[in-house]
């Protein structure tokens, strides 16, 4: 039942993405908006059923059961979660592709935009409430596999959240690229190249940074350990560098009509959202956490039960490890909105193309500089496991990010000034 529920949930998510992607590309001309919304409703029903099956399947697998109140709670939170998700995706589609073709719809646009933001907030609220409702049938720490094929093999939560994060960045970037007049789908092939390049870059960086601690002692006996990515071990900095390099290189080669600095400003800040989502893989794996604190201590006391149970210190139910994945995720989301909407709108007249991409380096570098020393020493790359002595490689790279971002912004403004000065000289000579 658990496997069926998991598969149905993955199928429904894939169905939503396929339906709206194909309709947007004009590959389903026979499907009217009304019928598309009905199809999305059908997928929503499948999602609801999958969440119910998942809850009962987990309980059966763990030899635990819900009482009557718990069953009602699961059904209501699952229904609310699905309804909010359905409204968010359909309202977004209606606002972008239906109202945009009509006149005098400004008021409706604003209403749908505002309710869409509310929908995003409620989406996470009801997702948390659903997890809270099924907590009595969960065993902690959680199994790393969302679908178990046996012998420790299967589909991991980590893999799913990384893919969801990448798709989120793609969909947001694709929206703004199309909004700028370059059309949809220009980034699709770029995603297929940059995403695996990011995974490879993240692994290479991790292996280099942790060679002496995690790989050198075992290399002669088992050299394949460096390839076993499913056992954990990705460095975000390496992933960003190689993924961005491959993506930028491809777009410069294949889509010369799109200004590369515009793409950097559009895509790079959105990587923060992918990282915020991907950090939940650390939660399911119970890794990359901070120091142990009292569970009753504010602000950790207000955390949902399912987070506190997962982060509980072994042998001491009164303490939990600080969920730095959550702290960093929240900081990443805030950072994205500061770059894209704070700087992008409020400081627009002071920006030049490329500034927002460089601000990503500064913002993410600051986040890592602040949070890295708070991690458990076992999860700080390049430091002593027990004492935490020395500055971690991630902290050093974060400082490089900050300096590189600042220098990049200065260079962009200098080049922009020289370009404008040259153009003014040419105009004056022509006059």
Short mmCIF file of N, CA, C and O in Angstrom, two decimals, residues 239-292:
data_model
loop_
_atom_site.label_atom_id
_atom_site.label_comp_id
_atom_site.label_asym_id
_atom_site.label_seq_id
_atom_site.Cartn_x
_atom_site.Cartn_y
_atom_site.Cartn_z
N UNK A 239 28.60 22.02 -7.27
CA UNK A 239 27.46 21.83 -8.15
C UNK A 239 27.07 23.11 -8.86
O UNK A 239 26.77 23.11 -10.06
N UNK A 240 27.07 24.22 -8.13
CA UNK A 240 26.71 25.51 -8.72
C UNK A 240 27.72 25.91 -9.79
O UNK A 240 27.35 26.34 -10.89
N UNK A 241 29.01 25.74 -9.50
CA UNK A 241 30.06 26.18 -10.43
C UNK A 241 30.01 25.39 -11.74
O UNK A 241 29.98 25.99 -12.82
N UNK A 242 30.00 24.07 -11.65
CA UNK A 242 30.01 23.27 -12.88
C UNK A 242 28.67 23.34 -13.60
O UNK A 242 28.61 23.44 -14.83
N UNK A 243 27.57 23.28 -12.83
CA UNK A 243 26.25 23.37 -13.45
C UNK A 243 26.06 24.68 -14.18
O UNK A 243 25.56 24.72 -15.32
N UNK A 244 26.45 25.79 -13.52
CA UNK A 244 26.31 27.11 -14.15
C UNK A 244 27.21 27.23 -15.36
O UNK A 244 26.81 27.79 -16.41
N UNK A 245 28.44 26.71 -15.27
CA UNK A 245 29.38 26.80 -16.40
C UNK A 245 28.84 26.06 -17.62
O UNK A 245 28.88 26.59 -18.75
N UNK A 246 28.32 24.84 -17.41
CA UNK A 246 27.77 24.06 -18.52
C UNK A 246 26.53 24.75 -19.09
O UNK A 246 26.37 24.86 -20.31
N UNK A 247 25.64 25.23 -18.19
CA UNK A 247 24.42 25.88 -18.65
C UNK A 247 24.71 27.15 -19.44
O UNK A 247 24.13 27.38 -20.51
N UNK A 248 25.61 27.99 -18.92
CA UNK A 248 25.96 29.24 -19.61
C UNK A 248 26.64 28.95 -20.94
O UNK A 248 26.33 29.58 -21.97
N UNK A 249 27.54 27.97 -20.94
CA UNK A 249 28.21 27.61 -22.19
C UNK A 249 27.23 27.15 -23.25
O UNK A 249 27.34 27.54 -24.43
N UNK A 250 26.28 26.31 -22.85
CA UNK A 250 25.29 25.82 -23.81
C UNK A 250 24.44 26.95 -24.37
O UNK A 250 24.21 27.04 -25.58
N UNK A 251 23.96 27.84 -23.49
CA UNK A 251 23.09 28.92 -23.94
C UNK A 251 23.84 29.90 -24.84
O UNK A 251 23.27 30.44 -25.79
N UNK A 252 25.11 30.15 -24.57
CA UNK A 252 25.91 31.03 -25.42
C UNK A 252 26.12 30.42 -26.80
O UNK A 252 26.21 31.14 -27.81
N UNK A 253 26.17 29.10 -26.85
CA UNK A 253 26.37 28.41 -28.12
C UNK A 253 25.07 28.25 -28.90
O UNK A 253 25.03 28.50 -30.12
N UNK A 254 24.01 27.89 -28.19
CA UNK A 254 22.77 27.51 -28.89
C UNK A 254 21.77 28.65 -29.01
O UNK A 254 20.99 28.69 -29.97
N UNK A 255 21.73 29.56 -28.06
CA UNK A 255 20.72 30.63 -28.07
C UNK A 255 21.38 32.00 -27.94
O UNK A 255 21.26 32.68 -26.93
N UNK A 256 22.06 32.37 -28.99
CA UNK A 256 22.77 33.64 -28.99
C UNK A 256 21.82 34.83 -28.98
O UNK A 256 22.24 35.97 -28.71
N UNK A 257 20.53 34.58 -29.28
CA UNK A 257 19.56 35.68 -29.31
C UNK A 257 19.17 36.15 -27.91
O UNK A 257 18.63 37.25 -27.75
N UNK A 258 19.45 35.33 -26.89
CA UNK A 258 19.12 35.71 -25.51
C UNK A 258 20.37 36.24 -24.84
O UNK A 258 21.38 35.52 -24.74
N UNK A 259 20.37 37.48 -24.36
CA UNK A 259 21.55 38.05 -23.69
C UNK A 259 21.97 37.19 -22.50
O UNK A 259 21.15 36.85 -21.64
N UNK A 260 23.25 36.83 -22.47
CA UNK A 260 23.71 35.90 -21.44
C UNK A 260 23.61 36.51 -20.05
O UNK A 260 23.33 35.81 -19.07
N UNK A 261 23.82 37.83 -19.92
CA UNK A 261 23.71 38.46 -18.60
C UNK A 261 22.27 38.47 -18.11
O UNK A 261 22.01 38.36 -16.91
N UNK A 262 21.32 38.58 -19.03
CA UNK A 262 19.90 38.47 -18.65
C UNK A 262 19.62 37.08 -18.11
O UNK A 262 18.91 36.92 -17.09
N UNK A 263 20.16 36.06 -18.76
CA UNK A 263 19.96 34.69 -18.30
C UNK A 263 20.58 34.48 -16.93
O UNK A 263 20.00 33.82 -16.06
N UNK A 264 21.77 35.03 -16.72
CA UNK A 264 22.42 34.89 -15.42
C UNK A 264 21.58 35.54 -14.34
O UNK A 264 21.39 34.98 -13.25
N UNK A 265 21.03 36.73 -14.62
CA UNK A 265 20.17 37.42 -13.65
C UNK A 265 18.89 36.66 -13.38
O UNK A 265 18.33 36.75 -12.28
N UNK A 266 18.42 35.91 -14.36
CA UNK A 266 17.14 35.20 -14.24
C UNK A 266 17.30 33.84 -13.57
O UNK A 266 16.54 33.49 -12.67
N UNK A 267 18.29 33.09 -14.03
CA UNK A 267 18.43 31.69 -13.60
C UNK A 267 19.21 31.54 -12.29
O UNK A 267 18.79 30.82 -11.38
N UNK A 268 20.33 32.23 -12.17
CA UNK A 268 21.23 32.01 -11.04
C UNK A 268 20.58 32.29 -9.68
O UNK A 268 20.68 31.47 -8.77
N UNK A 269 19.88 33.44 -9.49
CA UNK A 269 19.23 33.64 -8.18
C UNK A 269 18.21 32.56 -7.85
O UNK A 269 18.03 32.21 -6.67
N UNK A 270 17.53 32.01 -8.88
CA UNK A 270 16.52 30.97 -8.64
C UNK A 270 17.14 29.68 -8.13
O UNK A 270 16.43 28.82 -7.60
N UNK A 271 18.46 29.53 -8.28
CA UNK A 271 19.14 28.35 -7.74
C UNK A 271 18.99 28.30 -6.23
O UNK A 271 18.98 27.22 -5.62
N UNK A 272 18.83 29.47 -5.60
CA UNK A 272 18.62 29.51 -4.15
C UNK A 272 17.38 28.72 -3.75
O UNK A 272 17.35 28.07 -2.69
N UNK A 273 16.34 28.77 -4.58
CA UNK A 273 15.11 28.01 -4.28
C UNK A 273 15.36 26.51 -4.42
O UNK A 273 14.84 25.72 -3.63
N UNK A 274 16.13 26.13 -5.44
CA UNK A 274 16.48 24.71 -5.60
C UNK A 274 17.26 24.22 -4.39
O UNK A 274 17.04 23.11 -3.90
N UNK A 275 18.17 25.05 -3.89
CA UNK A 275 18.96 24.67 -2.73
C UNK A 275 18.08 24.57 -1.48
O UNK A 275 18.28 23.68 -0.64
N UNK A 276 17.11 25.48 -1.35
CA UNK A 276 16.21 25.44 -0.20
C UNK A 276 15.41 24.14 -0.18
O UNK A 276 15.20 23.52 0.87
N UNK A 277 14.96 23.71 -1.36
CA UNK A 277 14.20 22.47 -1.47
C UNK A 277 15.12 21.27 -1.26
O UNK A 277 14.80 20.32 -0.53
N UNK A 278 16.29 21.31 -1.89
CA UNK A 278 17.23 20.20 -1.78
C UNK A 278 17.70 19.93 -0.37
O UNK A 278 18.02 18.79 -0.02
N UNK A 279 17.74 20.97 0.47
CA UNK A 279 18.18 20.80 1.86
C UNK A 279 17.28 19.83 2.64
O UNK A 279 17.69 19.29 3.66
N UNK A 280 16.04 19.64 2.17
CA UNK A 280 15.16 18.69 2.87
C UNK A 280 15.67 17.26 2.74
O UNK A 280 15.28 16.38 3.51
N UNK A 281 16.57 17.04 1.77
CA UNK A 281 17.21 15.73 1.70
C UNK A 281 18.09 15.49 2.91
O UNK A 281 18.22 14.36 3.38
N UNK A 282 18.71 16.56 3.45
CA UNK A 282 19.48 16.44 4.68
C UNK A 282 18.58 16.07 5.85
O UNK A 282 19.00 15.36 6.78
N UNK A 283 17.35 16.56 5.82
CA UNK A 283 16.39 16.23 6.88
C UNK A 283 16.05 14.74 6.85
O UNK A 283 16.11 14.06 7.89
N UNK A 284 15.67 14.22 5.69
CA UNK A 284 15.29 12.81 5.61
C UNK A 284 16.47 11.90 5.90
O UNK A 284 16.29 10.78 6.40
N UNK A 285 17.68 12.35 5.59
CA UNK A 285 18.88 11.55 5.87
C UNK A 285 19.41 11.76 7.29
O UNK A 285 20.35 11.09 7.70
N UNK A 286 18.82 12.74 8.00
CA UNK A 286 19.28 13.13 9.33
C UNK A 286 20.79 13.38 9.32
O UNK A 286 21.59 12.67 9.95
N UNK A 287 21.16 14.45 8.63
CA UNK A 287 22.57 14.79 8.47
C UNK A 287 22.72 16.32 8.35
O UNK A 287 21.73 17.04 8.24
N UNK A 288 23.95 16.78 8.39
CA UNK A 288 24.28 18.20 8.22
C UNK A 288 23.47 19.06 9.20
O UNK A 288 22.91 20.07 8.83
N UNK A 289 23.41 18.59 10.44
CA UNK A 289 22.68 19.34 11.46
C UNK A 289 23.65 20.12 12.35
O UNK A 289 24.87 20.04 12.20
N UNK A 290 23.08 20.87 13.30
CA UNK A 290 23.89 21.68 14.21
C UNK A 290 24.05 21.02 15.56
O UNK A 290 23.90 19.81 15.71
N UNK A 291 24.33 21.82 16.55
CA UNK A 291 24.57 21.31 17.90
C UNK A 291 23.28 20.79 18.54
O UNK A 291 22.18 21.10 18.09
N UNK A 292 23.42 20.01 19.60
CA UNK A 292 22.28 19.50 20.33
C UNK A 292 21.74 20.58 21.28
O UNK A 292 22.52 21.24 21.97
#
